[in-house]
Coordinates of C-alpha atoms in Angstrom, one line a residue:
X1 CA 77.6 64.5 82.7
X2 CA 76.3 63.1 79.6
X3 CA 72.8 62.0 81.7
X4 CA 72.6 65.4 82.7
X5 CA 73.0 66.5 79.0
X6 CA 70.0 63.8 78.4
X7 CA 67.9 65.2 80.8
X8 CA 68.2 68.5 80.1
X9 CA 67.6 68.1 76.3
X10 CA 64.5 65.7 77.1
X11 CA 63.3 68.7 79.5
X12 CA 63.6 71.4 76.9
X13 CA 62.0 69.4 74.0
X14 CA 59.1 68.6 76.6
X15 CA 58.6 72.2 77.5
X16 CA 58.8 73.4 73.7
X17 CA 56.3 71.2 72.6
X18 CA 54.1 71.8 75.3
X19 CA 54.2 75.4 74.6
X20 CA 54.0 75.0 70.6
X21 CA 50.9 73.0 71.5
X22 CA 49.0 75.4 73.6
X23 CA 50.2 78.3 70.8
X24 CA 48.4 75.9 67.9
X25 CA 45.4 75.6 70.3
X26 CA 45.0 79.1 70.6
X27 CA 45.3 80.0 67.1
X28 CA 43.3 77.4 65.9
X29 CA 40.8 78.6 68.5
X30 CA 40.7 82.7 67.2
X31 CA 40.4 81.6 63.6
X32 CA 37.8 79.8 64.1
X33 CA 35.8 82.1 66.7
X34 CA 36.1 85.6 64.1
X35 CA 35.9 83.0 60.9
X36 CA 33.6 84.3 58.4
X37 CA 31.5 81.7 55.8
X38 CA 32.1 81.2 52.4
X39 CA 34.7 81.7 49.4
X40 CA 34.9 85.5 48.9
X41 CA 36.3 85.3 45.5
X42 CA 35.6 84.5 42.4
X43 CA 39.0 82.9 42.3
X44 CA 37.6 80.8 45.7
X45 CA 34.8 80.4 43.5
X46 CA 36.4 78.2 40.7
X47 CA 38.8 76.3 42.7
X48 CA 35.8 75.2 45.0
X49 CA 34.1 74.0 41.6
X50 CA 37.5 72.1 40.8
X51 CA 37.3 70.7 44.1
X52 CA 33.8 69.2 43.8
X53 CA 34.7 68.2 40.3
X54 CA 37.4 65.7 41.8
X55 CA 35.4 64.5 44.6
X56 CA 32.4 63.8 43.0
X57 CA 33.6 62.8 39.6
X58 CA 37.1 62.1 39.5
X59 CA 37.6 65.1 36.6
X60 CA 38.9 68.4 36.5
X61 CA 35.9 69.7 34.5
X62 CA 33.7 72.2 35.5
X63 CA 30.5 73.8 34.4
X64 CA 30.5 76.8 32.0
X65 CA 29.8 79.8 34.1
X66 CA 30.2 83.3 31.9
X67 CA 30.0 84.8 35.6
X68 CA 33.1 83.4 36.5
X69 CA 35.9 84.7 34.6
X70 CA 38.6 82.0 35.9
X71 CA 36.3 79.4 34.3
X72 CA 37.9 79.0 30.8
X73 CA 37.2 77.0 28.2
X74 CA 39.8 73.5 27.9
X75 CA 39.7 71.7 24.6
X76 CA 36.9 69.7 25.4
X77 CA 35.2 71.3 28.0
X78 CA 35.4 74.2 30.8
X79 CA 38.0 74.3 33.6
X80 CA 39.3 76.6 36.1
X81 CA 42.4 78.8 35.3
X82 CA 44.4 78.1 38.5
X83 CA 46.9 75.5 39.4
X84 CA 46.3 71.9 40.7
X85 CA 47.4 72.2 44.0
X86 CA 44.8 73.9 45.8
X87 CA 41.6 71.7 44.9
X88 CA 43.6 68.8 45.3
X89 CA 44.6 69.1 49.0
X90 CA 41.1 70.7 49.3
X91 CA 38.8 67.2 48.5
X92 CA 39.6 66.0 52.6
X93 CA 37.7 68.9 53.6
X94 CA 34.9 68.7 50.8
X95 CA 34.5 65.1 51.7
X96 CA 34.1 66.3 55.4
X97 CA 31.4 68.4 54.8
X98 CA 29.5 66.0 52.4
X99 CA 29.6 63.3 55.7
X100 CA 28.1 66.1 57.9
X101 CA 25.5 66.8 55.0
X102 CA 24.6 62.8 54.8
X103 CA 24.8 62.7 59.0
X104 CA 22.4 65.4 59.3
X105 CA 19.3 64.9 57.1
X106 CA 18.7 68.5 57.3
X107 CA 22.1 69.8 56.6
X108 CA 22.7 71.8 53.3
X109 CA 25.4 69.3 51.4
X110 CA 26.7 72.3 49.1
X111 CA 26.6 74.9 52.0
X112 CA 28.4 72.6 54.5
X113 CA 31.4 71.4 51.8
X114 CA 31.6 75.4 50.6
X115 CA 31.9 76.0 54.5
X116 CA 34.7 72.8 55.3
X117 CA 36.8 74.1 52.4
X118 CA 36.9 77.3 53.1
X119 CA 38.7 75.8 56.5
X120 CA 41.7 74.9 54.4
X121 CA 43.3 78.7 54.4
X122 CA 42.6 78.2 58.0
X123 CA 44.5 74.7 59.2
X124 CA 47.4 76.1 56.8
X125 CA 47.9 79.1 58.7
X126 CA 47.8 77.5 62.0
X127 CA 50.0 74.9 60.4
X128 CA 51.8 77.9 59.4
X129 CA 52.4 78.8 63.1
X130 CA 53.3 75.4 64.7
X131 CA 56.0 75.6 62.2
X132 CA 57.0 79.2 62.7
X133 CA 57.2 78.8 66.6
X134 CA 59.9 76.2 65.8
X135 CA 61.8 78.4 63.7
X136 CA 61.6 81.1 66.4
X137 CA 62.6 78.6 68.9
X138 CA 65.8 78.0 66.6
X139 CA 66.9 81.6 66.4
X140 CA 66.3 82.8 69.8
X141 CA 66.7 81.3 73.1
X142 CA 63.7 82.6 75.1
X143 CA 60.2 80.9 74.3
X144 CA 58.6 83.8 75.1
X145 CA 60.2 85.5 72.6
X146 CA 58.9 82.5 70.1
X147 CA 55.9 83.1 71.4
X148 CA 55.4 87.0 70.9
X149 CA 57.0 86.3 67.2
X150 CA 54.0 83.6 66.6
X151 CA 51.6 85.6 67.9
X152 CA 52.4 89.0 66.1
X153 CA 52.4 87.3 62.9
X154 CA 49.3 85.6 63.4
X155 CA 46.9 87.9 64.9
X156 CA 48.8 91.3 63.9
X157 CA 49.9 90.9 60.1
X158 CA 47.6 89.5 57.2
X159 CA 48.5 86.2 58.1
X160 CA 44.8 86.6 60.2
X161 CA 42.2 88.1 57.3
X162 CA 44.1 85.6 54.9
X163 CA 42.9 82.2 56.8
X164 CA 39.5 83.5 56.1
X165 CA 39.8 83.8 52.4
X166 CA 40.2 81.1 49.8
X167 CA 43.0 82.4 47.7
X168 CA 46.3 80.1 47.5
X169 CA 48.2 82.3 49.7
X170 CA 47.8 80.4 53.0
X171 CA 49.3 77.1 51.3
X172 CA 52.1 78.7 49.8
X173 CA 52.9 80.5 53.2
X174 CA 52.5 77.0 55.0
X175 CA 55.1 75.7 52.2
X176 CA 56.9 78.6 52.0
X177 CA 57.8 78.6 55.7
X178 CA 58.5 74.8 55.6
X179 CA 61.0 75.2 53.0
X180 CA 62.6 78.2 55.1
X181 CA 62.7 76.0 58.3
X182 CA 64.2 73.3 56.6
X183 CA 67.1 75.1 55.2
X184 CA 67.8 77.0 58.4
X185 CA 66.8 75.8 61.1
X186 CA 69.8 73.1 61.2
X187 CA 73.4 73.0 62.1
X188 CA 74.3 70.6 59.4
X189 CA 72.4 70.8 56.1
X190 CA 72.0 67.4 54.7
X191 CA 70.1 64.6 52.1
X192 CA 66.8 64.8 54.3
X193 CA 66.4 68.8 54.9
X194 CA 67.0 69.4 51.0
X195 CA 64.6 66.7 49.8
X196 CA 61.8 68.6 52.4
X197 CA 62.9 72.0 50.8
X198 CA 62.0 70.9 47.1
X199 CA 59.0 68.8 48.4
X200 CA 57.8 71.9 50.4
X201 CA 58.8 74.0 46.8
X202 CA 57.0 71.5 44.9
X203 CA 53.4 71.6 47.0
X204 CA 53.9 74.9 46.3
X205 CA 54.3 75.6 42.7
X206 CA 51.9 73.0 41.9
X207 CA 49.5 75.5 44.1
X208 CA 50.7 78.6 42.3
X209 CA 53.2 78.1 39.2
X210 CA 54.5 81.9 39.8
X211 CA 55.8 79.9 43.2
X212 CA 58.6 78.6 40.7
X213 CA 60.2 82.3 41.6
X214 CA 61.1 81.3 44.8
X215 CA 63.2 78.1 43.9
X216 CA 66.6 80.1 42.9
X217 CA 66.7 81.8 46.2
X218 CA 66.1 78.4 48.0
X219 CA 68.9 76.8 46.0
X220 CA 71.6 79.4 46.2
X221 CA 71.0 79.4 49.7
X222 CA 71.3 75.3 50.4
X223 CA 74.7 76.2 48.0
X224 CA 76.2 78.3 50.4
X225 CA 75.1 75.6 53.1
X226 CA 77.2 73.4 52.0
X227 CA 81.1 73.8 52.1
X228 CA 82.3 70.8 49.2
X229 CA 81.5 70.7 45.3
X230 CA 80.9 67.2 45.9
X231 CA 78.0 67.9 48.8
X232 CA 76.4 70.9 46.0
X233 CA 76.7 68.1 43.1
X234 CA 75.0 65.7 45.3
X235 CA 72.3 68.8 46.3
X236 CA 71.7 69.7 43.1
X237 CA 70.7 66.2 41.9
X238 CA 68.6 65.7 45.1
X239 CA 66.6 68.7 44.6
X240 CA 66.0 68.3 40.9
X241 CA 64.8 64.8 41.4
X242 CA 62.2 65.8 43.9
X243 CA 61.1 68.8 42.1
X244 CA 60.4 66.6 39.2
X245 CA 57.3 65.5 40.4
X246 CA 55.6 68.6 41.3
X247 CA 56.4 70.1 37.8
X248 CA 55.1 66.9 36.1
X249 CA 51.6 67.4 37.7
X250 CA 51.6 70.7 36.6
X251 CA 52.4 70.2 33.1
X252 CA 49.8 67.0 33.3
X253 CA 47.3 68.9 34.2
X254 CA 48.1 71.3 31.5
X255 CA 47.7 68.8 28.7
X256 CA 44.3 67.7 30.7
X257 CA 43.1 71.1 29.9
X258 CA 44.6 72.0 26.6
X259 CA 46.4 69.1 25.1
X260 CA 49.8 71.1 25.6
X261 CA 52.1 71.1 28.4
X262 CA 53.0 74.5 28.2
X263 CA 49.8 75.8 27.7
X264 CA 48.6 77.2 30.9
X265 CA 45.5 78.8 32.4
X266 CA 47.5 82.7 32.5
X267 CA 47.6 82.7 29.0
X268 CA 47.5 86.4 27.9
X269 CA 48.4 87.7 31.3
X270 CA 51.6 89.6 30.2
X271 CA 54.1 91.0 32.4
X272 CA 53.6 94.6 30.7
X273 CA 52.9 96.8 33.7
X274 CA 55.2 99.4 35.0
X275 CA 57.5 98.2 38.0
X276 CA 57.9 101.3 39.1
X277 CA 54.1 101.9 39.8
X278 CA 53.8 97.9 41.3
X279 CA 57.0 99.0 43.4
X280 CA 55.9 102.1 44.9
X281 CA 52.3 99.9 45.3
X282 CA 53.8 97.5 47.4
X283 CA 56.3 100.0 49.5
X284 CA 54.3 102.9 49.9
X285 CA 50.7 103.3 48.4
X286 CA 47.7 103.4 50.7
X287 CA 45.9 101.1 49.1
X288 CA 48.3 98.1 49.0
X289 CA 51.6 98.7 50.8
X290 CA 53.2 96.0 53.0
X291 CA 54.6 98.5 55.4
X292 CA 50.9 99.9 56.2
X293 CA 49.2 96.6 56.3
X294 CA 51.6 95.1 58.2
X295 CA 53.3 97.4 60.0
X296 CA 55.6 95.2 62.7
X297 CA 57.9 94.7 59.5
X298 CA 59.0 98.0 59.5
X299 CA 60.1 97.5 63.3
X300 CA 61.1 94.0 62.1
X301 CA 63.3 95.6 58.9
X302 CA 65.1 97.7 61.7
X303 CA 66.5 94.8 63.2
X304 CA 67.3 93.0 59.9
X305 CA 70.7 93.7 59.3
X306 CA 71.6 92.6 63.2
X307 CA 69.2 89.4 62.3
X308 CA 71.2 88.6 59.1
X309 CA 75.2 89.1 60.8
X310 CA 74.0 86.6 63.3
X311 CA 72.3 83.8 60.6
X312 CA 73.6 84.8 57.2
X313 CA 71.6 81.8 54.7
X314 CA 68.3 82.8 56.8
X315 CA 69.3 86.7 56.4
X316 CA 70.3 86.5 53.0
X317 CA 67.8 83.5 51.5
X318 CA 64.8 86.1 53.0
X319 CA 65.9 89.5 52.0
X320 CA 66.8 87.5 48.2
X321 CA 63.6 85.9 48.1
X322 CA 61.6 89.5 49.0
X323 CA 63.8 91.5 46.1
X324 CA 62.1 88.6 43.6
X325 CA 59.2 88.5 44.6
X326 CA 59.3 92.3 44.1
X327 CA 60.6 92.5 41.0
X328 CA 58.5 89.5 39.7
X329 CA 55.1 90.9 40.9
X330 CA 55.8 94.3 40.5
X331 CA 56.2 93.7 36.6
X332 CA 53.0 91.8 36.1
X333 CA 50.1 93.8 34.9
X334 CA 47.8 93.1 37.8
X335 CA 50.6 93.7 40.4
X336 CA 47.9 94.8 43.2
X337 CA 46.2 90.8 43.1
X338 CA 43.3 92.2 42.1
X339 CA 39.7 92.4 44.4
X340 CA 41.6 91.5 48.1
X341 CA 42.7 92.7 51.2
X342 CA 46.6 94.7 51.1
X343 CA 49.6 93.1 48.8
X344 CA 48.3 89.6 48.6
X345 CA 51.2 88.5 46.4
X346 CA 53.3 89.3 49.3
X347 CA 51.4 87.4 52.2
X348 CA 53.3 84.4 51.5
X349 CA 56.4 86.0 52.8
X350 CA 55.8 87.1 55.9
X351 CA 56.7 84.8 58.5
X352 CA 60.5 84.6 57.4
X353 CA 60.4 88.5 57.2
X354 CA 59.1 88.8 60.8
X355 CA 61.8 86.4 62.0
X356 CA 64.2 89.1 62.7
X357 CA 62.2 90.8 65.0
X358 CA 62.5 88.5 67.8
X359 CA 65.8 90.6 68.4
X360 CA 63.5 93.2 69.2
X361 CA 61.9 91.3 71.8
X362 CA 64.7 90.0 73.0
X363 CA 65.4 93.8 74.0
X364 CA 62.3 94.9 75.2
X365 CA 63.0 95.6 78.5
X366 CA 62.6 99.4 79.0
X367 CA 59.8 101.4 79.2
X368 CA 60.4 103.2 75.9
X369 CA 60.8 99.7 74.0
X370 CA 57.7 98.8 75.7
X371 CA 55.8 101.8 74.7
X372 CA 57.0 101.1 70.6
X373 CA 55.3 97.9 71.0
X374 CA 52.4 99.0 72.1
X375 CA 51.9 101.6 69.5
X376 CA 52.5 98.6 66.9
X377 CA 50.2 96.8 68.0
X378 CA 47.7 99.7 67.7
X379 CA 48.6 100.5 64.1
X380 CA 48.6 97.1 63.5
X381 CA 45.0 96.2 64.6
X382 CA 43.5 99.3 62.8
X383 CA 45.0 98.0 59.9
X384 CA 44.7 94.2 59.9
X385 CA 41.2 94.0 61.9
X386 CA 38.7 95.7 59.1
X387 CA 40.4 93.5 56.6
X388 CA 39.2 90.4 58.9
X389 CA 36.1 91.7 59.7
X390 CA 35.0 93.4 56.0
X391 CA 34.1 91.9 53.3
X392 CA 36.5 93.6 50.7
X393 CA 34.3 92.8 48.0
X394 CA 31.3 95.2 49.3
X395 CA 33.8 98.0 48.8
X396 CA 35.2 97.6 45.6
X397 CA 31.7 97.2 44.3
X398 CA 30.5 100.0 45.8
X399 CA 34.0 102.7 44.9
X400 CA 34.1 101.4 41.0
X401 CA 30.4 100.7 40.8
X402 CA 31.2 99.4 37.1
X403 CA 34.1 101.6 36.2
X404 CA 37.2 99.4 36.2
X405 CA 39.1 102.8 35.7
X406 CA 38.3 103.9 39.2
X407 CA 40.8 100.9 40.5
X408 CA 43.6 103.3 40.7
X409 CA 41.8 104.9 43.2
X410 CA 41.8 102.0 45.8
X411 CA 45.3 101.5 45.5
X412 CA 46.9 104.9 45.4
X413 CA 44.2 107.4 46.4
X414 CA 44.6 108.0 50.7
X415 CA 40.9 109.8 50.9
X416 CA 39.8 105.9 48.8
X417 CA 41.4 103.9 51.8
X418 CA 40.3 100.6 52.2
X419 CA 41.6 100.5 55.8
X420 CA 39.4 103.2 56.8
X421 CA 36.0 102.4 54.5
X422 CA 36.2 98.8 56.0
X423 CA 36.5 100.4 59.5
X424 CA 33.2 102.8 58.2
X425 CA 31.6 99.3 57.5
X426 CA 32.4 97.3 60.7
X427 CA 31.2 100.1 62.6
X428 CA 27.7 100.2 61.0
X429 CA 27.3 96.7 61.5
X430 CA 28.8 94.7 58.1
X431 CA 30.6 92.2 59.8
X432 CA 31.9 88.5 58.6
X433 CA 33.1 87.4 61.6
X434 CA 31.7 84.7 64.6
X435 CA 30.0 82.4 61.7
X436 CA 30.2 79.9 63.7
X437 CA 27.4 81.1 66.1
X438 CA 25.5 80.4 63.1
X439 CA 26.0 76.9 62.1
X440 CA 22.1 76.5 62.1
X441 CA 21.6 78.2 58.6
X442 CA 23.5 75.3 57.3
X443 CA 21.0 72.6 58.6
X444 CA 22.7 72.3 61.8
X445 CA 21.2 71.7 65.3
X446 CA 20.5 74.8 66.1
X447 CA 22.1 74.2 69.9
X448 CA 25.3 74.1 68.0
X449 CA 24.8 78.0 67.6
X450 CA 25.5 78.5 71.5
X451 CA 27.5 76.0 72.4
X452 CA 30.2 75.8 69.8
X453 CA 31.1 79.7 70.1
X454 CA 31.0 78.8 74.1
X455 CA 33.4 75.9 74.0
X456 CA 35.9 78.1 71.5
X457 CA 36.0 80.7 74.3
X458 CA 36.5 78.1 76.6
X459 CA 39.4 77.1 74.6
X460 CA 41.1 80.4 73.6
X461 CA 41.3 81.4 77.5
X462 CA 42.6 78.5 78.5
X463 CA 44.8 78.2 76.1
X464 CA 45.9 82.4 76.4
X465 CA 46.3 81.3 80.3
X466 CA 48.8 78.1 79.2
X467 CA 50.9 79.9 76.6
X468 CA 51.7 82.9 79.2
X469 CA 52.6 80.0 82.0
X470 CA 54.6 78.1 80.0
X471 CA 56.6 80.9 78.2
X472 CA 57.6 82.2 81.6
X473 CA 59.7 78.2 82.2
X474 CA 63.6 77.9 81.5
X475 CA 64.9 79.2 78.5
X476 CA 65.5 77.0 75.1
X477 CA 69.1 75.7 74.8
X478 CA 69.9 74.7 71.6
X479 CA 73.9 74.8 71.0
X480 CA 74.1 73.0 74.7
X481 CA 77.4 70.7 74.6
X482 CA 78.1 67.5 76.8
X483 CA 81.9 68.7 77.5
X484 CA 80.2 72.2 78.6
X485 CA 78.4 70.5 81.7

């Protein structure tokens, strides 16, 4: 009997990574195929500038640009306001691009390292997935249910125009999600899972300080893991320890800047703005509500208090971390995240708060269930394709056109929708998407133009084809005991 238990736990982790696998192919596949080109920000802007600052010359100095408000002046020279993190994991890429520059005579070196870091946003949110189709996997026993959870968050939420743009939020959703996975996807909490969850905290506060937010919640919930004061003693020295680290680099690079550890880059940036407004903002306005821009969480919210009777640390650490989150960016003065695409602040959350709605499909068996998804999917692509598609920037620029005042109007004002404006602009033919049908303007081979779109779509359908064949195999058994067989 305990063969058969052997054989049929080899079986299932064969079958799950084969699926996972041909889930990361396909995502990896999309992104790339409607990727746009460039940084889109000036945020994007300065971090790339950090980035090439490293690679090239081992320094977090950058040039004085007055064009560039994140570029602030240090104590001896100009740096970017933003944390560490970000330009740091981002050199890999800029040295990619700099080899394809010296490969190809003719290639543009600053194009091509602008265009390989801008992929960063992208591996993290397929990265993102890999890791959320494991957590799905956990929770639910039917892979195709992992599979529709993956793919509804990838292609159907803002997880898809955010691996386009290079703000931090992909990285501290990839981190994020890790830290989740670690601290629920286990039987038995131990040493190892809460030295990943402060590791996975760490990356991500060094990325984003504000990510410090998110520790408490994480915490509390490894706390009420663990049954003994001995085991939370023992936690709580673990996870200090390997927080340390993180917060060192961040106050380093501090003093780097400004000679003082507490001196950070968001100086003056006051938390003086009216929760209320940033509340009804992120819930209900048409400009940046997380209900409108992502509408399977209010399908997924449905199913939430089910989702947390059945897994109470994942229930409770996710509906903990959302109220913070909340409050925190709701307070701040530029609670809307300024010139992007829906509540930015709020990306990072999404995978653990479209968990729950695998209980969903785990019921969708009638034709009237069937019928709901289908009309979220609808609302969903209307709302999340223009922001994939659009450049956001073309509309601010053109509704404020110098007035700052006129803001209000994007976030609050239904006849100043961004949704439908950006769906005014795809339709006239302003698109960012399929860039890389257009690899040639970057010094390229210009065959490269047709045949890496070509092999992408080669690789999306088959890919589509293996993720439907092998959801369909035997379901995922995960609390399988010997004495059971």
């Amino acid at each position: 009997m305990v063969e058969q238990a052997d054989k049929m736990r080899i079986n299932r982790l064969a079958v799950t990574h084969g699926n996972v696998f041909w889930v990361s192919v396909f995502l990896l596949s999309f992104y790339l195929l409607t990727t746009g080109a460039g940084l889109y920000t000036s945020d994007g802007v300065a971090m790339y500038r950090t980035t090439a600052a490293l690679a090239d010359h081992r320094s977090f100095k950058v040039e004085a640009d007055a064009g560039i408000p994140q570029i602030i002046a240090g104590v001896d020279a100009y740096y970017s306001t933003y944390d560490p993190g970000q330009p740091l994991l981002s050199v890999p890429f800029y040295g990619m691009g700099s080899l394809l520059a010296a490969l190809f005579p003719s290639g543009d070196r600053v194009a091509l390292t602008v265009l390989f870091v801008s992929f960063l946003p992208l591996v993290a949110t397929v990265s993102t997935g890999i890791i959320l189709y494991q957590l799905a996997s956990f929770f639910y026993t039917d892979k195709r249910v992992s599979t529709l959870v993956v793919l509804v968050w990838a292609v159907f939420t803002l997880a898809w125009p955010y691996s386009k743009f290079y703000f931090p939020e992909a990285l501290i959703t990839f981190f994020l999600t890790l830290a989740f996975y670690k601290l629920c996807a286990t039987h038995q909490l131990n040493s190892r899972d809460i030295l990943w969850i402060a590791t996975a905290l760490g990356f991500a506060i060094t990325i984003r300080v504000s990510s410090a937010i998110y520790v408490i919640p994480f915490f509390i919930g490894i706390l009420l893991s663990l049954r003994s004061g001995s085991e939370r003693v023992r936690a709580l020295f673990i996870f200090g320890l390997s927080l340390s680290p993180f917060l060192g680099i961040v106050l380093l690079h501090n003093y780097i800047r400004f000679h003082d550890l507490f001196h950070s880059g968001y100086a003056g940036q006051l938390f003086n703005g009216s929760i209320v407004e940033g509340l009804y903002g992120f819930l209900l306005s048409s400009g940046r509500s997380m209900f409108l821009y992502s509408p399977f969480l209010l399908l997924s919210f449905a199913f939430f208090g089910r989702f947390i009777k059945k897994w109470r640390i994942a229930g409770f650490t996710a509906a903990f971390v959302l109220v913070v989150a909340l409050l925190f960016f709701s307070s701040w003065w530029a609670w809307y995240g300024g010139w992007s695409w829906g509540p930015r602040f709020l990306v990072p959350l999404l995978p653990m708060l479209i968990i729950p709605l695998g209980i969903f499909f785990q019921r969708m068996t009638s034709r009237f269930s069937l019928t709901v998804f289908g009309l979220f999917l609808l609302f969903s692509f209307v709302a999340v394709f223009p922001g994939a598609a659009v450049d956001f920037n073309d509309y601010f620029v053109a509704v404020l056109q110098g007035d700052y005042a006129r803001e209000s109007l994007i976030w609050f004002d239904p006849a100043f929708s961004p949704i439908s404006q950006h769906w005014i602009e795809f339709l006239s033919g302003r698109s960012i998407i399929f860039e890389v049908s257009n690899l040639s303007s970057y010094g390229m081979p210009r065959f490269l133009d047709i045949v890496l779109p070509v092999l992408l779509c080669g690789m999306l359908c088959i890919s589509a084809c293996m993720v439907f064949l092998t959801s369909r195999s035997v379901p995922i058994v995960h609390h399988l005991k010997v004495e059971e067989l």
